[in-house]
Amino acid sequence: LLPSAPSDMVMGEVSRGSCRPASPSLQEGALKAGWLKKQRSIMKNWQLRWFVLRSDQLYFYKDEEETKPQGCITLQGCQVNELTANPDEPGRHLFEIVPGGTGEKDRAPISHESFLLMANSQTDMDDWVKAIRRVIWAPFGGGIFGQRLEDTVQYERKFGPRLAPLLVEQCVDFIRDRGLDEEGLFRMPGQANLVKELQEAFDCGDKPLFDSNTDVHTVASLLKLYLRELPEPVIPFSKYEDFLTCAQLLAKDEDEV
């Protein structure tokens, strides 16, 4: 059994006083919620806690039914990093939240102020990292994977009028220039590690450029990933039936010709 949290906050954690009052319902206004293990800064042992992401605060509770958080992490000005898996310790899916990393090109060093968390699977960790990164970087034009399409376009209008996100325009232009004669386009996968690197760069507000050495299948995979992670498809749910009706009318017209 994991030990319960002490009544006072341990070193390296945000004090209760800095947390805003918790909602009566833990799910109310939550961007994400779930179980994670957090490492205590002094004892270095792990505690299982229920985490709730709201706005720019990550709260943690003793269990799902608690209404008063044991503490919270203010995410503004932080960065989140996945840690390389240790082959000698399989099943430990670790990531850290580091204060003071936002806007820095170089990764901030691990310090006693870092928050070390463990998810129960790679997928769970990826979901948490993306959700937290989106909260951190959205004010800077990042966190676009999983962000609403209209929110991304609205922010990017400050760079000039456009009809699609910069990422979509950049990918489509590159594919149009270099990939139209490529066999298996959008079917053959790109380099998974490079796709992840590009996703993280865009999510951190960067605008990485593709060059002659960039694999077109990697760019196509990046575009598919962006579209797949949209909260709502490019064709909105509210217009889905209208598009089906339109397609049926077009098909009928072609049959009559």
Short mmCIF file of C-alpha atoms in Angstrom, two decimals:
data_model
loop_
_atom_site.label_atom_id
_atom_site.label_comp_id
_atom_site.label_asym_id
_atom_site.label_seq_id
_atom_site.Cartn_x
_atom_site.Cartn_y
_atom_site.Cartn_z
CA LEU A 1 0.00 0.00 0.00
CA LEU A 2 1.21 3.48 -0.82
CA PRO A 3 1.59 5.78 2.19
CA SER A 4 -0.86 8.61 2.59
CA ALA A 5 0.24 12.19 2.21
CA PRO A 6 1.42 14.09 5.30
CA SER A 7 -0.73 16.88 6.60
CA ASP A 8 1.82 19.52 5.57
CA MET A 9 3.22 19.97 2.07
CA VAL A 10 6.68 18.56 1.44
CA MET A 11 9.55 20.51 -0.09
CA GLY A 12 9.20 21.17 -3.81
CA GLU A 13 5.41 21.20 -3.80
CA VAL A 14 3.11 24.17 -4.07
CA SER A 15 1.55 25.13 -0.76
CA ARG A 16 -2.15 24.88 -0.17
CA GLY A 17 -2.37 28.60 0.23
CA SER A 18 -1.43 29.18 -3.41
CA CYS A 19 -4.26 27.00 -4.72
CA ARG A 20 -7.58 28.41 -5.69
CA PRO A 21 -10.68 26.92 -4.03
CA ALA A 22 -11.66 23.57 -5.45
CA SER A 23 -14.92 23.03 -7.25
CA PRO A 24 -17.55 21.00 -5.39
CA SER A 25 -17.46 18.59 -8.33
CA LEU A 26 -13.99 17.38 -9.26
CA GLN A 27 -15.01 16.95 -12.89
CA GLU A 28 -16.58 20.40 -13.21
CA GLY A 29 -14.50 22.50 -15.59
CA ALA A 30 -11.82 19.80 -15.78
CA LEU A 31 -9.69 19.60 -18.93
CA LYS A 32 -8.42 16.19 -17.84
CA ALA A 33 -8.60 13.99 -14.75
CA GLY A 34 -7.09 10.68 -13.72
CA TRP A 35 -4.75 8.74 -11.46
CA LEU A 36 -1.01 9.48 -11.42
CA LYS A 37 1.80 8.68 -9.04
CA LYS A 38 3.78 11.61 -7.70
CA GLN A 39 7.18 11.41 -6.10
CA ARG A 40 7.68 12.99 -2.71
CA SER A 41 10.64 15.32 -2.78
CA ILE A 42 12.27 14.21 0.46
CA MET A 43 11.43 10.51 0.82
CA LYS A 44 11.60 9.78 -2.94
CA ASN A 45 8.76 7.28 -2.60
CA TRP A 46 5.63 7.32 -4.73
CA GLN A 47 2.09 8.32 -3.83
CA LEU A 48 -0.97 7.53 -5.91
CA ARG A 49 -3.14 10.63 -6.26
CA TRP A 50 -6.16 11.76 -8.28
CA PHE A 51 -5.09 14.65 -10.53
CA VAL A 52 -7.42 17.20 -12.09
CA LEU A 53 -6.30 19.72 -14.72
CA ARG A 54 -8.31 22.96 -14.63
CA SER A 55 -7.34 26.14 -16.46
CA ASP A 56 -3.62 26.59 -15.71
CA GLN A 57 -3.65 24.63 -12.44
CA LEU A 58 -3.00 20.92 -11.88
CA TYR A 59 -4.69 19.86 -8.62
CA PHE A 60 -4.10 16.58 -6.81
CA TYR A 61 -6.42 14.86 -4.34
CA LYS A 62 -6.19 11.82 -2.10
CA ASP A 63 -9.01 10.16 -4.06
CA GLU A 64 -11.81 10.91 -6.52
CA GLU A 65 -14.33 11.78 -3.82
CA GLU A 66 -12.25 14.44 -2.05
CA THR A 67 -13.32 18.04 -2.64
CA LYS A 68 -10.33 19.73 -1.00
CA PRO A 69 -7.04 19.34 -2.90
CA GLN A 70 -3.88 18.31 -1.10
CA GLY A 71 -1.99 20.72 -3.34
CA CYS A 72 -1.70 22.08 -6.84
CA ILE A 73 0.91 22.92 -9.44
CA THR A 74 0.67 26.27 -11.19
CA LEU A 75 1.52 25.55 -14.83
CA GLN A 76 2.00 29.08 -16.10
CA GLY A 77 5.67 29.53 -16.98
CA CYS A 78 6.46 25.80 -16.71
CA GLN A 79 7.43 23.21 -19.26
CA VAL A 80 6.65 19.49 -19.32
CA ASN A 81 9.07 16.78 -20.49
CA GLU A 82 8.78 13.06 -21.02
CA LEU A 83 11.71 11.23 -19.45
CA THR A 84 13.60 8.53 -21.31
CA ALA A 85 12.49 5.08 -20.27
CA ASN A 86 14.98 3.01 -18.30
CA PRO A 87 15.18 -0.52 -19.81
CA ASP A 88 16.06 -1.85 -16.35
CA GLU A 89 12.78 -0.49 -14.96
CA PRO A 90 10.01 -1.38 -17.44
CA GLY A 91 6.56 0.02 -16.84
CA ARG A 92 7.75 3.32 -15.38
CA HIS A 93 6.26 6.00 -17.60
CA LEU A 94 7.77 9.17 -16.16
CA PHE A 95 7.35 12.83 -16.99
CA GLU A 96 8.30 16.02 -15.19
CA ILE A 97 6.90 19.51 -14.84
CA VAL A 98 9.70 22.05 -14.62
CA PRO A 99 9.07 25.63 -13.44
CA GLY A 100 10.47 28.46 -15.53
CA GLY A 101 10.85 26.62 -18.82
CA THR A 102 8.31 28.37 -21.04
CA GLY A 103 9.87 30.36 -23.84
CA GLU A 104 13.34 28.93 -23.33
CA LYS A 105 14.91 27.18 -26.29
CA ASP A 106 17.06 24.94 -24.14
CA ARG A 107 15.49 22.50 -21.79
CA ALA A 108 15.53 23.64 -18.19
CA PRO A 109 17.64 21.41 -15.91
CA ILE A 110 15.99 19.13 -13.41
CA SER A 111 15.95 20.79 -10.02
CA HIS A 112 14.44 20.26 -6.59
CA GLU A 113 11.52 22.38 -7.82
CA SER A 114 10.60 19.87 -10.53
CA PHE A 115 7.52 17.69 -10.13
CA LEU A 116 8.10 14.06 -11.10
CA LEU A 117 4.98 12.11 -12.09
CA MET A 118 4.36 8.56 -13.26
CA ALA A 119 1.53 7.35 -15.51
CA ASN A 120 0.34 3.75 -15.74
CA SER A 121 0.95 3.46 -19.50
CA GLN A 122 2.70 5.16 -22.39
CA THR A 123 -0.65 6.23 -23.84
CA ASP A 124 -1.77 7.72 -20.54
CA MET A 125 1.49 9.63 -20.20
CA ASP A 126 1.25 10.94 -23.76
CA ASP A 127 -2.30 12.16 -23.10
CA TRP A 128 -1.27 13.97 -19.90
CA VAL A 129 1.80 15.56 -21.50
CA LYS A 130 -0.24 16.81 -24.45
CA ALA A 131 -2.99 18.20 -22.22
CA ILE A 132 -0.53 19.99 -19.93
CA ARG A 133 1.58 21.25 -22.82
CA ARG A 134 -1.53 22.63 -24.49
CA VAL A 135 -2.37 24.60 -21.33
CA ILE A 136 1.19 25.93 -21.02
CA TRP A 137 1.80 26.90 -24.64
CA ALA A 138 -1.64 27.90 -25.93
CA PRO A 139 -1.09 31.58 -24.93
CA PHE A 140 2.06 31.56 -27.11
CA GLY A 141 0.49 29.98 -30.19
CA GLY A 142 1.44 26.41 -29.24
CA GLY A 143 -0.54 23.46 -27.98
CA ILE A 144 -2.28 23.18 -31.32
CA PHE A 145 -2.55 19.38 -31.37
CA GLY A 146 -5.93 18.66 -29.82
CA GLN A 147 -6.92 22.33 -29.83
CA ARG A 148 -10.17 23.49 -31.42
CA LEU A 149 -9.67 24.49 -35.05
CA GLU A 150 -11.37 27.85 -34.60
CA ASP A 151 -9.15 28.70 -31.61
CA THR A 152 -5.98 28.02 -33.59
CA VAL A 153 -7.13 30.04 -36.60
CA GLN A 154 -8.31 32.91 -34.40
CA TYR A 155 -4.90 33.17 -32.70
CA GLU A 156 -2.93 32.92 -35.95
CA ARG A 157 -4.88 35.75 -37.58
CA LYS A 158 -2.50 38.11 -35.81
CA PHE A 159 0.08 36.99 -38.39
CA GLY A 160 -2.22 37.85 -41.30
CA PRO A 161 -5.46 36.64 -42.87
CA ARG A 162 -5.62 32.91 -43.49
CA LEU A 163 -8.18 30.15 -43.94
CA ALA A 164 -6.27 27.29 -42.31
CA PRO A 165 -3.71 26.84 -39.52
CA LEU A 166 -0.07 27.50 -40.37
CA LEU A 167 0.77 23.84 -39.80
CA VAL A 168 -1.83 22.71 -42.34
CA GLU A 169 -0.68 25.27 -44.93
CA GLN A 170 2.96 24.32 -44.42
CA CYS A 171 2.29 20.59 -44.71
CA VAL A 172 0.02 20.92 -47.74
CA ASP A 173 2.46 23.22 -49.58
CA PHE A 174 5.34 20.80 -48.93
CA ILE A 175 3.32 17.77 -50.06
CA ARG A 176 2.11 19.61 -53.16
CA ASP A 177 5.68 20.56 -54.11
CA ARG A 178 7.42 17.28 -53.32
CA GLY A 179 4.94 14.49 -52.77
CA LEU A 180 2.33 14.30 -55.51
CA ASP A 181 4.32 11.65 -57.38
CA GLU A 182 5.29 9.78 -54.22
CA GLU A 183 4.00 6.22 -54.02
CA GLY A 184 1.90 5.41 -50.95
CA LEU A 185 1.36 9.02 -49.90
CA PHE A 186 -0.84 9.15 -46.75
CA ARG A 187 -0.64 5.34 -46.62
CA MET A 188 3.01 4.68 -45.85
CA PRO A 189 4.00 5.94 -42.38
CA GLY A 190 6.70 8.53 -41.82
CA GLN A 191 9.52 8.41 -39.29
CA ALA A 192 7.73 8.11 -35.96
CA ASN A 193 10.48 9.80 -33.92
CA LEU A 194 10.63 12.76 -36.31
CA VAL A 195 6.84 13.09 -36.38
CA LYS A 196 6.90 13.29 -32.58
CA GLU A 197 9.72 15.86 -32.64
CA LEU A 198 7.80 18.04 -35.11
CA GLN A 199 4.60 17.71 -33.09
CA GLU A 200 6.38 18.78 -29.91
CA ALA A 201 7.99 21.73 -31.72
CA PHE A 202 4.63 22.99 -33.03
CA ASP A 203 3.05 22.38 -29.62
CA CYS A 204 5.77 24.52 -28.02
CA GLY A 205 4.96 27.47 -30.28
CA ASP A 206 7.83 26.92 -32.73
CA LYS A 207 7.33 26.85 -36.49
CA PRO A 208 9.90 24.28 -37.71
CA LEU A 209 10.70 24.44 -41.41
CA PHE A 210 10.79 21.48 -43.78
CA ASP A 211 13.76 21.25 -46.15
CA SER A 212 15.02 18.98 -48.94
CA ASN A 213 16.05 16.37 -46.36
CA THR A 214 12.57 16.13 -44.86
CA ASP A 215 10.74 12.92 -45.74
CA VAL A 216 7.40 13.66 -47.40
CA HIS A 217 5.79 10.67 -45.65
CA THR A 218 6.79 12.19 -42.31
CA VAL A 219 5.06 15.45 -43.23
CA ALA A 220 1.98 13.55 -44.40
CA SER A 221 1.92 11.61 -41.12
CA LEU A 222 2.21 14.89 -39.18
CA LEU A 223 -0.77 16.32 -41.05
CA LYS A 224 -2.83 13.18 -40.46
CA LEU A 225 -1.95 13.28 -36.76
CA TYR A 226 -3.05 16.91 -36.47
CA LEU A 227 -6.38 16.22 -38.18
CA ARG A 228 -6.93 13.05 -36.15
CA GLU A 229 -6.46 14.88 -32.84
CA LEU A 230 -8.88 17.71 -33.58
CA PRO A 231 -11.66 17.70 -30.94
CA GLU A 232 -14.15 17.95 -33.78
CA PRO A 233 -13.60 16.82 -37.39
CA VAL A 234 -12.93 19.34 -40.17
CA ILE A 235 -16.52 18.72 -41.21
CA PRO A 236 -18.35 19.70 -37.99
CA PHE A 237 -20.83 17.30 -36.42
CA SER A 238 -23.57 19.92 -36.84
CA LYS A 239 -23.00 19.99 -40.64
CA TYR A 240 -22.38 16.28 -41.17
CA GLU A 241 -25.91 15.46 -42.36
CA ASP A 242 -25.89 18.53 -44.66
CA PHE A 243 -22.70 17.28 -46.32
CA LEU A 244 -24.20 13.82 -46.79
CA THR A 245 -27.32 15.35 -48.36
CA CYS A 246 -25.16 17.48 -50.65
CA ALA A 247 -23.13 14.45 -51.75
CA GLN A 248 -26.31 12.49 -52.46
CA LEU A 249 -27.70 15.35 -54.59
CA LEU A 250 -24.44 15.58 -56.53
CA ALA A 251 -24.47 11.83 -57.16
CA LYS A 252 -28.09 12.04 -58.31
CA ASP A 253 -27.25 14.86 -60.73
CA GLU A 254 -24.37 12.86 -62.20
CA ASP A 255 -26.66 9.86 -62.75
CA GLU A 256 -29.15 12.01 -64.64
CA VAL A 257 -26.52 13.45 -66.99
#
